[in-house]
Short mmCIF file of C-alpha atoms (C1' of nucleotides) in Angstrom, two decimals:
data_model
loop_
_atom_site.label_atom_id
_atom_site.label_comp_id
_atom_site.label_asym_id
_atom_site.label_seq_id
_atom_site.Cartn_x
_atom_site.Cartn_y
_atom_site.Cartn_z
CA MET A 362 -85.85 65.55 98.07
CA GLN A 363 -83.13 67.97 97.09
CA ASP A 364 -85.55 70.25 95.31
CA ALA A 365 -87.85 70.58 98.28
CA LEU A 366 -84.96 71.63 100.45
CA ARG A 367 -83.83 74.21 97.95
CA GLN A 368 -87.34 75.51 97.60
CA PHE A 369 -87.50 75.77 101.35
CA LYS A 370 -84.22 77.66 101.57
CA ALA A 371 -85.31 79.97 98.78
CA ASN A 372 -88.47 80.69 100.73
CA ILE A 373 -86.53 81.63 103.80
CA PHE A 374 -84.23 83.87 101.81
CA GLN A 375 -87.11 85.48 100.06
CA ALA A 376 -88.78 86.11 103.38
CA LEU A 377 -85.69 87.96 104.55
CA ALA A 378 -84.98 89.68 101.25
CA HIS A 379 -86.20 93.06 102.41
CA PRO A 380 -84.49 95.52 104.73
CA THR A 381 -87.64 96.12 106.74
CA ARG A 382 -88.13 92.44 107.42
CA ILE A 383 -84.52 92.07 108.44
CA ALA A 384 -85.00 95.01 110.75
CA ILE A 385 -88.03 93.31 112.26
CA VAL A 386 -86.12 90.12 112.93
CA GLU A 387 -83.25 92.07 114.43
CA VAL A 388 -85.49 94.11 116.64
CA LEU A 389 -86.97 90.86 117.92
CA ARG A 390 -83.54 89.45 118.60
CA ASP A 391 -83.81 89.79 122.34
CA GLY A 392 -87.35 88.59 122.69
CA GLU A 393 -90.94 89.15 121.74
CA LEU A 394 -92.42 92.57 121.16
CA PRO A 395 -95.90 93.90 120.43
CA VAL A 396 -96.47 95.27 116.94
CA GLY A 397 -96.76 98.81 118.23
CA VAL A 398 -93.24 98.78 119.56
CA ILE A 399 -91.89 97.27 116.37
CA ILE A 400 -93.53 100.01 114.33
CA GLU A 401 -92.22 102.65 116.67
CA ARG A 402 -88.66 101.38 116.59
CA LEU A 403 -88.56 100.98 112.84
CA GLY A 404 -90.50 104.10 112.00
CA VAL A 405 -92.59 102.50 109.28
CA GLU A 406 -96.26 102.77 108.40
CA GLN A 407 -98.59 100.59 110.39
CA ALA A 408 -100.04 98.85 107.34
CA ASN A 409 -96.63 98.27 105.89
CA ALA A 410 -95.30 96.72 109.09
CA SER A 411 -98.32 94.49 109.23
CA GLN A 412 -97.76 93.33 105.67
CA HIS A 413 -94.15 92.50 106.35
CA LEU A 414 -95.12 90.68 109.51
CA ALA A 415 -97.61 88.69 107.48
CA VAL A 416 -94.81 87.60 105.15
CA LEU A 417 -92.62 86.56 108.06
CA LYS A 418 -95.52 84.72 109.63
CA ALA A 419 -96.39 82.91 106.39
CA LYS A 420 -92.81 81.69 106.07
CA GLN A 421 -92.81 80.62 109.71
CA ILE A 422 -90.00 82.98 110.56
CA VAL A 423 -91.90 84.46 113.45
CA ALA A 424 -94.43 83.25 115.96
CA TYR A 425 -97.16 85.39 117.36
CA ARG A 426 -99.17 85.45 120.51
CA LYS A 427 -102.21 87.51 121.32
CA GLU A 428 -102.51 89.14 124.66
CA GLY A 429 -105.54 91.27 125.23
CA ASN A 430 -105.47 94.10 122.82
CA GLN A 431 -102.14 93.47 121.27
CA VAL A 432 -100.14 90.89 119.38
CA PHE A 433 -96.63 89.89 120.34
CA TYR A 434 -94.21 88.62 117.75
CA SER A 435 -91.03 86.67 118.28
CA VAL A 436 -88.41 84.92 116.18
CA ARG A 437 -89.18 81.22 116.07
CA ASP A 438 -85.64 79.94 115.94
CA PRO A 439 -82.40 81.59 117.04
CA LEU A 440 -80.67 79.86 114.13
CA LEU A 441 -81.93 82.71 111.98
CA ILE A 442 -80.29 85.26 114.21
CA GLU A 443 -77.15 83.25 113.76
CA VAL A 444 -77.53 83.58 110.02
CA LEU A 445 -77.81 87.33 110.30
CA ASP A 446 -74.71 87.41 112.44
CA ILE A 447 -72.80 85.42 109.89
CA LEU A 448 -73.81 87.92 107.26
CA ARG A 449 -72.59 90.73 109.44
CA ARG A 450 -69.20 89.06 109.54
CA TYR A 451 -69.46 88.53 105.81
CA PHE A 452 -70.16 92.22 105.39
CA GLN A 453 -67.18 93.18 107.47
CA ALA A 454 -64.90 90.73 105.70
CA HIS A 455 -65.77 92.26 102.35
CA LEU A 456 -66.25 95.77 103.59
CA THR A 457 -64.65 97.55 100.69
CA GLU A 458 -66.50 95.74 97.96
CA SER A 459 -69.68 95.73 100.01
CA MET A 460 -69.68 99.47 100.24
CA ALA A 461 -68.90 99.78 96.57
CA MET A 462 -71.78 97.48 95.80
CA LEU A 463 -74.20 99.37 97.99
CA THR A 464 -73.08 102.69 96.62
CA GLU A 465 -73.61 101.40 93.14
CA MET A 466 -77.03 100.05 93.97
CA ALA A 467 -77.95 103.30 95.61
CA GLN A 468 -77.22 105.26 92.46
CA SER A 469 -80.47 107.16 92.19
CA GLU A 470 -81.64 106.52 95.72
CA SER A 471 -79.69 107.33 98.84
CA VAL A 472 -79.00 104.35 100.99
CA VAL A 473 -75.40 104.61 102.01
CA ASN A 474 -73.92 107.16 104.31
CA GLY A 475 -71.04 105.40 105.93
CA ALA A 476 -70.22 102.20 107.70
CA LYS A 477 -69.73 103.11 111.30
CA SER A 478 -71.04 101.12 114.20
CA LEU A 479 -71.41 97.69 112.75
CA MET B 1268 -74.84 102.77 109.35
CA GLN B 1269 -77.45 100.28 110.43
CA ASP B 1270 -79.49 100.78 107.29
CA ALA B 1271 -76.60 100.08 104.98
CA LEU B 1272 -75.94 96.81 106.72
CA ARG B 1273 -79.57 95.80 106.45
CA GLN B 1274 -79.67 96.77 102.83
CA PHE B 1275 -76.59 94.67 102.29
CA LYS B 1276 -78.08 91.65 104.04
CA ALA B 1277 -81.29 92.06 102.08
CA ASN B 1278 -79.27 92.05 98.89
CA ILE B 1279 -77.58 88.81 99.82
CA PHE B 1280 -80.87 87.21 100.71
CA GLN B 1281 -82.46 88.41 97.53
CA ALA B 1282 -79.57 87.01 95.56
CA LEU B 1283 -80.22 83.62 97.10
CA ALA B 1284 -83.98 83.84 97.00
CA HIS B 1285 -84.35 81.46 94.11
CA PRO B 1286 -84.01 77.68 94.07
CA THR B 1287 -81.87 77.71 90.95
CA ARG B 1288 -79.40 80.15 92.44
CA ILE B 1289 -79.20 78.11 95.62
CA ALA B 1290 -78.57 75.07 93.48
CA ILE B 1291 -75.78 76.91 91.72
CA VAL B 1292 -74.11 77.85 94.97
CA GLU B 1293 -74.46 74.31 96.25
CA VAL B 1294 -73.07 72.79 93.11
CA LEU B 1295 -70.07 75.09 93.51
CA ARG B 1296 -69.61 74.05 97.10
CA ASP B 1297 -66.55 71.95 96.42
CA GLY B 1298 -64.85 74.30 94.02
CA GLU B 1299 -65.11 76.15 90.76
CA LEU B 1300 -66.90 74.80 87.73
CA PRO B 1301 -67.37 75.96 84.14
CA VAL B 1302 -70.83 77.14 83.18
CA GLY B 1303 -71.41 74.14 80.98
CA VAL B 1304 -71.08 71.74 83.85
CA ILE B 1305 -73.35 73.83 86.04
CA ILE B 1306 -76.01 73.81 83.35
CA GLU B 1307 -75.64 70.11 82.89
CA ARG B 1308 -75.90 69.31 86.58
CA LEU B 1309 -78.90 71.54 87.14
CA GLY B 1310 -80.67 70.77 83.92
CA VAL B 1311 -81.69 74.33 83.20
CA GLU B 1312 -81.72 76.40 80.03
CA GLN B 1313 -78.43 77.97 79.07
CA ALA B 1314 -79.83 81.50 78.99
CA ASN B 1315 -81.55 81.03 82.29
CA ALA B 1316 -78.41 79.75 83.99
CA SER B 1317 -76.50 82.70 82.61
CA GLN B 1318 -79.07 85.13 83.97
CA HIS B 1319 -78.94 83.59 87.41
CA LEU B 1320 -75.15 83.64 87.32
CA ALA B 1321 -75.32 87.31 86.42
CA VAL B 1322 -77.40 87.95 89.54
CA LEU B 1323 -74.95 86.06 91.74
CA LYS B 1324 -72.06 87.90 90.15
CA ALA B 1325 -73.71 91.29 90.60
CA LYS B 1326 -74.23 90.60 94.29
CA GLN B 1327 -70.65 89.40 94.61
CA ILE B 1328 -71.73 85.94 95.67
CA VAL B 1329 -69.57 84.29 93.06
CA ALA B 1330 -66.27 85.01 91.38
CA TYR B 1331 -65.51 84.10 87.83
CA ARG B 1332 -62.42 83.37 85.86
CA LYS B 1333 -62.03 82.97 82.16
CA GLU B 1334 -59.94 80.21 80.80
CA GLY B 1335 -59.78 79.92 77.06
CA ASN B 1336 -63.19 79.18 75.77
CA GLN B 1337 -64.98 78.83 79.04
CA VAL B 1338 -65.79 80.66 82.24
CA PHE B 1339 -65.32 79.14 85.67
CA TYR B 1340 -67.44 80.23 88.58
CA SER B 1341 -66.79 79.76 92.26
CA VAL B 1342 -68.31 80.84 95.56
CA ARG B 1343 -66.43 83.82 96.90
CA ASP B 1344 -66.76 83.08 100.57
CA PRO B 1345 -67.39 79.79 102.37
CA LEU B 1346 -69.41 81.70 104.94
CA LEU B 1347 -72.31 81.49 102.54
CA ILE B 1348 -72.05 77.74 102.39
CA GLU B 1349 -72.18 77.86 106.14
CA VAL B 1350 -75.42 79.81 105.92
CA LEU B 1351 -76.93 77.19 103.66
CA ASP B 1352 -75.88 74.49 106.08
CA ILE B 1353 -77.51 76.32 108.94
CA LEU B 1354 -80.70 76.46 106.94
CA ARG B 1355 -80.52 72.75 106.31
CA ARG B 1356 -80.42 72.24 110.06
CA TYR B 1357 -83.24 74.70 110.39
CA PHE B 1358 -85.23 72.72 107.87
CA GLN B 1359 -84.61 69.50 109.73
CA ALA B 1360 -85.46 71.03 113.08
CA HIS B 1361 -88.83 72.16 111.77
CA LEU B 1362 -89.37 69.30 109.40
CA THR B 1363 -93.06 68.85 110.01
CA GLU B 1364 -94.06 72.46 109.60
CA SER B 1365 -91.57 72.93 106.78
CA MET B 1366 -93.17 70.20 104.77
CA ALA B 1367 -96.60 71.56 105.51
CA MET B 1368 -95.48 74.96 104.37
CA LEU B 1369 -93.98 73.66 101.16
CA THR B 1370 -97.00 71.53 100.44
CA GLU B 1371 -99.19 74.53 100.92
CA MET B 1372 -97.02 76.67 98.69
CA ALA B 1373 -96.97 73.99 96.06
CA GLN B 1374 -100.75 73.91 95.84
CA SER B 1375 -101.11 74.33 92.11
CA GLU B 1376 -97.54 73.46 91.22
CA SER B 1377 -95.76 70.30 92.21
CA VAL B 1378 -92.68 70.94 94.23
CA VAL B 1379 -92.80 68.48 97.06
CA ASN B 1380 -92.46 64.76 96.79
CA GLY B 1381 -90.94 63.72 100.07
CA ALA B 1382 -88.12 64.59 102.35
CA LYS B 1383 -85.64 61.78 102.01
CA SER B 1384 -81.93 62.21 101.81
CA LEU B 1385 -81.36 65.59 103.35
"C1'" DT C 534 -123.88 98.19 123.89
"C1'" DT C 535 -120.60 101.82 122.17
"C1'" DC C 536 -116.04 103.66 121.81
"C1'" DG C 537 -111.15 103.72 121.21
"C1'" DT C 538 -107.07 101.49 120.38
"C1'" DA C 539 -104.26 97.66 118.19
"C1'" DT C 540 -103.59 95.10 114.35
"C1'" DA C 541 -104.86 92.97 109.83
"C1'" DT C 542 -106.61 92.90 105.15
"C1'" DT C 543 -107.89 94.69 100.70
"C1'" DC C 544 -107.13 97.63 96.77
"C1'" DG C 545 -104.97 99.78 92.85
"C1'" DA C 546 -100.75 101.59 91.05
"C1'" DC C 547 -96.24 100.78 90.16
"C1'" DA C 548 -91.59 98.48 90.23
"C1'" DA C 549 -88.90 94.38 89.95
"C1'" DA C 550 -88.05 89.36 88.96
"C1'" DT C 551 -88.50 85.55 85.92
"C1'" DC C 552 -88.79 82.94 81.82
"C1'" DG C 553 -87.70 81.19 76.96
"C1'" DA C 554 -86.57 82.71 72.43
"C1'" DA C 555 -83.59 85.16 69.81
"C1'" DT C 556 -79.41 87.35 69.23
"C1'" DA C 557 -74.80 88.87 70.39
"C1'" DT C 558 -70.05 88.29 71.90
"C1'" DA C 559 -65.61 85.88 72.88
"C1'" DC C 560 -62.32 82.79 71.71
"C1'" DG C 561 -59.78 78.60 70.04
"C1'" DA C 562 -59.07 75.77 66.01
"C1'" DA C 563 -58.63 75.06 61.24
"C1'" DT D 404 -59.98 84.79 57.95
"C1'" DT D 405 -64.03 81.48 58.91
"C1'" DC D 406 -66.25 78.15 61.83
"C1'" DG D 407 -67.92 76.07 65.99
"C1'" DT D 408 -68.47 76.12 70.71
"C1'" DA D 409 -69.11 78.61 75.26
"C1'" DT D 410 -71.28 82.09 77.46
"C1'" DA D 411 -73.76 86.58 77.85
"C1'" DT D 412 -77.27 89.97 76.73
"C1'" DT D 413 -81.60 91.71 75.04
"C1'" DC D 414 -86.54 91.37 74.38
"C1'" DG D 415 -91.37 90.98 75.43
"C1'" DA D 416 -94.76 88.61 78.21
"C1'" DT D 417 -96.09 87.31 82.61
"C1'" DT D 418 -95.85 87.05 87.47
"C1'" DT D 419 -94.68 88.64 91.90
"C1'" DG D 420 -93.42 92.19 95.43
"C1'" DT D 421 -94.15 96.67 97.39
"C1'" DC D 422 -96.34 100.76 98.85
"C1'" DG D 423 -99.86 103.97 101.05
"C1'" DA D 424 -104.72 104.77 101.51
"C1'" DA D 425 -108.75 102.98 102.92
"C1'" DT D 426 -111.24 99.72 105.29
"C1'" DA D 427 -112.02 95.82 108.32
"C1'" DT D 428 -111.56 93.13 112.52
"C1'" DA D 429 -110.54 92.12 117.47
"C1'" DC D 430 -110.79 93.33 121.97
"C1'" DG D 431 -110.79 95.90 126.46
"C1'" DA D 432 -113.00 99.67 128.86
"C1'" DA D 433 -116.78 102.42 129.99
#
DNA sequence: TTCGTATATTCGACAAATCGAATATACGAA
DNA sequence: TTCGTATATTCGATTTGTCGAATATACGAA
Protein backbone atom coordinates (compact mmCIF):
# COMPACT_ATOMS: atom_id res chain seq x y z
CA MET A 1 0.00 0.00 0.00
CA GLN A 2 1.60 3.19 -1.24
CA ASP A 3 -0.31 5.32 1.22
CA ALA A 4 0.77 3.31 4.22
CA LEU A 5 4.38 3.71 3.24
CA ARG A 6 3.99 7.44 2.81
CA GLN A 7 2.23 7.70 6.11
CA PHE A 8 5.07 5.79 7.67
CA LYS A 9 7.71 8.03 6.14
CA ALA A 10 5.78 11.11 7.22
CA ASN A 11 5.74 9.74 10.75
CA ILE A 12 9.47 9.31 10.76
CA PHE A 13 10.00 12.79 9.41
CA GLN A 14 7.63 14.25 11.90
CA ALA A 15 9.43 12.45 14.68
CA LEU A 16 12.66 14.10 13.60
CA ALA A 17 11.15 17.48 12.80
CA HIS A 18 12.51 19.16 15.89
CA PRO A 19 16.06 20.28 16.60
CA THR A 20 16.04 18.78 20.08
CA ARG A 21 15.02 15.37 18.81
CA ILE A 22 17.68 15.49 16.14
CA ALA A 23 20.16 16.39 18.81
CA ILE A 24 19.04 13.40 20.85
CA VAL A 25 19.52 11.04 17.94
CA GLU A 26 22.92 12.51 17.21
CA VAL A 27 24.04 12.29 20.78
CA LEU A 28 23.08 8.62 20.71
CA ARG A 29 25.01 8.07 17.52
CA ASP A 30 27.82 6.19 19.20
CA GLY A 31 25.70 4.09 21.49
CA GLU A 32 23.18 4.08 24.27
CA LEU A 33 23.09 6.70 26.99
CA PRO A 34 21.06 7.21 30.16
CA VAL A 35 18.57 10.06 30.11
CA GLY A 36 20.59 12.06 32.59
CA VAL A 37 23.55 12.25 30.27
CA ILE A 38 21.36 13.20 27.33
CA ILE A 39 19.85 16.04 29.32
CA GLU A 40 23.25 17.17 30.46
CA ARG A 41 24.73 17.18 26.98
CA LEU A 42 21.81 18.98 25.40
CA GLY A 43 21.17 21.37 28.24
CA VAL A 44 17.40 21.05 28.12
CA GLU A 45 14.78 20.76 30.84
CA GLN A 46 14.25 17.31 32.24
CA ALA A 47 10.53 17.24 31.44
CA ASN A 48 11.13 18.50 27.96
CA ALA A 49 13.77 15.87 27.22
CA SER A 50 11.43 13.22 28.50
CA GLN A 51 8.65 14.44 26.23
CA HIS A 52 10.88 14.38 23.20
CA LEU A 53 12.11 10.93 24.12
CA ALA A 54 8.51 9.82 24.36
CA VAL A 55 7.94 11.01 20.80
CA LEU A 56 11.00 9.17 19.54
CA LYS A 57 9.94 6.07 21.42
CA ALA A 58 6.39 6.21 20.06
CA LYS A 59 7.71 6.39 16.51
CA GLN A 60 10.11 3.53 17.22
CA ILE A 61 13.12 5.68 16.51
CA VAL A 62 14.76 4.73 19.76
CA ALA A 63 14.85 1.70 21.99
CA TYR A 64 15.12 1.87 25.72
CA ARG A 65 16.41 -0.38 28.42
CA LYS A 66 16.03 -0.03 32.14
CA GLU A 67 18.96 -0.67 34.37
CA GLY A 68 18.44 -0.14 38.03
CA ASN A 69 17.62 3.44 38.60
CA GLN A 70 18.08 4.71 35.12
CA VAL A 71 16.88 4.27 31.58
CA PHE A 72 19.21 3.90 28.64
CA TYR A 73 18.16 4.99 25.20
CA SER A 74 19.66 4.03 21.87
CA VAL A 75 18.92 4.52 18.20
CA ARG A 76 17.15 1.46 16.86
CA ASP A 77 18.58 1.48 13.38
CA PRO A 78 21.78 3.05 12.05
CA LEU A 79 19.95 3.77 8.81
CA LEU A 80 18.59 6.87 10.51
CA ILE A 81 22.07 8.08 11.31
CA GLU A 82 22.78 7.60 7.65
CA VAL A 83 19.85 9.83 6.82
CA LEU A 84 21.19 12.55 9.07
CA ASP A 85 24.56 12.26 7.42
CA ILE A 86 23.01 12.63 4.01
CA LEU A 87 21.31 15.78 5.19
CA ARG A 88 24.60 17.12 6.42
CA ARG A 89 25.99 16.66 2.93
CA TYR A 90 22.84 18.25 1.58
CA PHE A 91 23.39 21.18 3.88
CA GLN A 92 26.96 21.60 2.74
CA ALA A 93 26.04 21.27 -0.91
CA HIS A 94 23.55 24.10 -0.60
CA LEU A 95 25.42 26.04 2.01
CA THR A 96 24.72 29.48 0.66
CA GLU A 97 21.00 29.07 0.24
CA SER A 98 20.79 27.06 3.44
CA MET A 99 22.24 29.88 5.44
CA ALA A 100 20.00 32.37 3.73
CA MET A 101 17.03 30.21 4.54
CA LEU A 102 17.98 29.82 8.17
CA THR A 103 18.71 33.50 8.52
CA GLU A 104 15.34 34.27 7.07
CA MET A 105 13.60 31.82 9.35
CA ALA A 106 15.45 33.22 12.31
CA GLN A 107 14.14 36.71 11.66
CA SER A 108 12.78 37.47 15.10
CA GLU A 109 14.58 34.70 16.91
CA SER A 110 18.30 34.13 16.87
CA VAL A 111 19.29 30.78 15.53
CA VAL A 112 22.16 31.39 13.19
CA ASN A 113 25.60 32.53 14.12
CA GLY A 114 27.83 31.02 11.52
CA ALA A 115 28.53 27.75 9.84
CA LYS A 116 31.84 26.60 11.17
CA SER A 117 32.63 23.07 12.17
CA LEU A 118 30.15 21.07 10.20
CA MET B 1 27.41 26.03 14.33
CA GLN B 2 25.92 22.77 15.48
CA ASP B 3 22.58 24.35 16.26
CA ALA B 4 22.20 25.86 12.83
CA LEU B 5 22.76 22.50 11.23
CA ARG B 6 20.19 20.87 13.48
CA GLN B 7 17.73 23.61 12.80
CA PHE B 8 18.31 23.09 9.12
CA LYS B 9 17.77 19.35 9.34
CA ALA B 10 14.65 19.88 11.40
CA ASN B 11 13.35 22.19 8.71
CA ILE B 12 13.89 19.58 6.03
CA PHE B 13 12.18 16.93 8.11
CA GLN B 14 9.30 19.21 8.88
CA ALA B 15 8.93 19.99 5.21
CA LEU B 16 8.59 16.29 4.51
CA ALA B 17 6.49 15.50 7.55
CA HIS B 18 3.28 15.13 5.62
CA PRO B 19 2.15 12.27 3.40
CA THR B 20 0.98 14.61 0.66
CA ARG B 21 4.31 16.36 0.48
CA ILE B 22 6.14 13.06 0.37
CA ALA B 23 3.83 12.01 -2.42
CA ILE B 24 4.67 15.20 -4.28
CA VAL B 25 8.39 14.58 -3.99
CA GLU B 26 7.95 10.99 -5.09
CA VAL B 27 5.83 11.91 -8.04
CA LEU B 28 8.58 14.31 -9.08
CA ARG B 29 11.20 11.63 -8.74
CA ASP B 30 11.66 11.19 -12.45
CA GLY B 31 11.60 14.83 -13.41
CA GLU B 32 9.62 18.02 -13.39
CA LEU B 33 5.87 18.15 -13.72
CA PRO B 34 3.29 20.92 -13.99
CA VAL B 35 1.03 21.45 -10.99
CA GLY B 36 -1.98 20.15 -12.84
CA VAL B 37 -0.44 16.75 -13.34
CA ILE B 38 0.67 16.58 -9.73
CA ILE B 39 -2.86 17.32 -8.57
CA GLU B 40 -4.27 14.77 -10.92
CA ARG B 41 -1.89 12.03 -9.85
CA LEU B 42 -2.37 12.66 -6.16
CA GLY B 43 -6.06 13.36 -6.28
CA VAL B 44 -5.95 16.28 -3.89
CA GLU B 45 -7.66 19.66 -3.90
CA GLN B 46 -6.02 22.32 -6.01
CA ALA B 47 -5.65 24.76 -3.13
CA ASN B 48 -4.27 22.10 -0.88
CA ALA B 49 -1.67 21.00 -3.42
CA SER B 50 -0.65 24.60 -3.88
CA GLN B 51 -0.21 25.07 -0.15
CA HIS B 52 1.94 21.98 0.15
CA LEU B 53 4.00 23.10 -2.84
CA ALA B 54 4.48 26.44 -1.13
CA VAL B 55 5.90 24.65 1.91
CA LEU B 56 8.28 22.61 -0.22
CA LYS B 57 9.31 25.72 -2.10
CA ALA B 58 9.90 27.70 1.09
CA LYS B 59 12.17 24.96 2.42
CA GLN B 60 13.99 24.81 -0.90
CA ILE B 61 13.01 21.21 -1.46
CA VAL B 62 11.67 21.94 -4.91
CA ALA B 63 12.48 24.33 -7.72
CA TYR B 64 9.90 25.79 -10.00
CA ARG B 65 9.87 27.14 -13.48
CA LYS B 66 7.15 28.99 -15.27
CA GLU B 67 6.33 28.13 -18.80
CA GLY B 68 3.48 30.02 -20.36
CA ASN B 69 0.37 29.23 -18.51
CA GLN B 70 1.73 26.65 -16.15
CA VAL B 71 4.33 26.10 -13.47
CA PHE B 72 6.67 23.14 -13.44
CA TYR B 73 8.07 21.80 -10.21
CA SER B 74 11.06 19.57 -9.69
CA VAL B 75 13.08 18.18 -6.80
CA ARG B 76 16.16 20.30 -6.29
CA ASP B 77 18.50 17.59 -5.15
CA PRO B 78 18.39 13.83 -5.72
CA LEU B 79 19.87 13.36 -2.27
CA LEU B 80 16.37 13.74 -0.92
CA ILE B 81 15.11 10.94 -3.10
CA GLU B 82 17.92 8.92 -1.65
CA VAL B 83 16.63 9.71 1.82
CA LEU B 84 13.18 8.49 0.88
CA ASP B 85 14.67 5.30 -0.49
CA ILE B 86 16.55 4.71 2.72
CA LEU B 87 13.31 5.07 4.61
CA ARG B 88 11.67 2.55 2.34
CA ARG B 89 14.39 0.10 3.30
CA TYR B 90 13.92 1.09 6.89
CA PHE B 91 10.22 0.39 6.57
CA GLN B 92 10.87 -3.01 5.07
CA ALA B 93 13.46 -3.89 7.67
CA HIS B 94 10.99 -3.20 10.45
CA LEU B 95 7.91 -4.28 8.60
CA THR B 96 6.17 -5.97 11.47
CA GLU B 97 6.54 -3.17 13.97
CA SER B 98 5.95 -0.56 11.29
CA MET B 99 2.60 -2.03 10.45
CA ALA B 100 1.72 -2.30 14.10
CA MET B 101 2.64 1.31 14.57
CA LEU B 102 0.60 2.47 11.62
CA THR B 103 -2.35 0.38 12.65
CA GLU B 104 -2.18 1.88 16.07
CA MET B 105 -1.93 5.39 14.70
CA ALA B 106 -4.81 4.75 12.38
CA GLN B 107 -7.11 3.79 15.23
CA SER B 108 -9.99 6.09 14.44
CA GLU B 109 -8.97 6.86 10.88
CA SER B 110 -8.32 4.31 8.20
CA VAL B 111 -4.86 4.52 6.81
CA VAL B 112 -3.63 0.99 6.62
CA ASN B 113 -4.91 -1.69 4.35
CA GLY B 114 -1.94 -3.92 3.75
CA ALA B 115 1.65 -3.74 2.76
CA LYS B 116 1.82 -5.09 -0.74
CA SER B 117 3.87 -3.63 -3.50
CA LEU B 118 6.51 -1.68 -1.69
C1' DT C 1 9.60 1.09 55.54
C1' DT C 2 11.37 5.79 54.23
C1' DC C 3 14.25 8.67 51.47
C1' DG C 4 16.53 10.37 47.45
C1' DT C 5 17.41 10.18 42.81
C1' DA C 6 16.00 9.14 37.88
C1' DT C 7 12.59 9.44 34.72
C1' DA C 8 7.73 9.92 33.06
C1' DT C 9 3.19 11.99 32.79
C1' DT C 10 -0.28 15.52 33.18
C1' DC C 11 -1.83 20.21 32.74
C1' DG C 12 -2.86 24.66 30.80
C1' DA C 13 -1.26 28.23 27.79
C1' DC C 14 0.29 29.30 23.52
C1' DA C 15 2.15 28.72 18.70
C1' DA C 16 2.02 26.37 14.38
C1' DA C 17 0.03 23.20 10.81
C1' DT C 18 -3.83 21.77 8.15
C1' DC C 19 -7.99 21.90 5.63
C1' DG C 20 -11.67 23.51 2.20
C1' DA C 21 -13.95 27.53 0.52
C1' DA C 22 -13.44 31.72 -1.46
C1' DT C 23 -10.81 34.90 -3.82
C1' DA C 24 -6.85 36.69 -6.27
C1' DT C 25 -3.26 36.69 -9.77
C1' DA C 26 -0.87 35.45 -14.16
C1' DC C 27 -0.99 34.56 -18.74
C1' DG C 28 -2.28 32.87 -23.46
C1' DA C 29 -5.91 33.07 -26.86
C1' DA C 30 -9.52 35.27 -29.21
C1' DT D 1 -9.43 44.39 -24.29
C1' DT D 2 -12.09 40.15 -22.48
C1' DC D 3 -12.25 35.32 -21.43
C1' DG D 4 -10.74 30.92 -19.76
C1' DT D 5 -7.45 28.19 -17.67
C1' DA D 6 -3.51 27.46 -14.32
C1' DT D 7 -1.86 28.40 -10.07
C1' DA D 8 -1.40 31.04 -5.68
C1' DT D 9 -3.04 33.38 -1.57
C1' DT D 10 -6.13 34.51 2.15
C1' DC D 11 -9.49 33.27 5.62
C1' DG D 12 -11.51 31.08 9.58
C1' DA D 13 -12.11 26.75 11.99
C1' DT D 14 -9.96 22.93 13.88
C1' DT D 15 -6.23 20.10 15.24
C1' DT D 16 -1.68 19.21 16.66
C1' DG D 17 2.91 20.39 18.71
C1' DT D 18 5.53 22.63 22.26
C1' DC D 19 6.81 24.45 26.57
C1' DG D 20 7.62 24.80 31.75
C1' DA D 21 5.55 23.86 36.14
C1' DA D 22 3.76 20.58 38.87
C1' DT D 23 3.06 16.02 39.97
C1' DA D 24 3.59 11.06 39.63
C1' DT D 25 6.10 6.74 39.34
C1' DA D 26 10.07 3.48 39.73
C1' DC D 27 13.75 1.87 42.10
C1' DG D 28 18.04 1.41 44.97
C1' DA D 29 19.92 2.44 49.46
C1' DA D 30 19.61 2.96 54.24
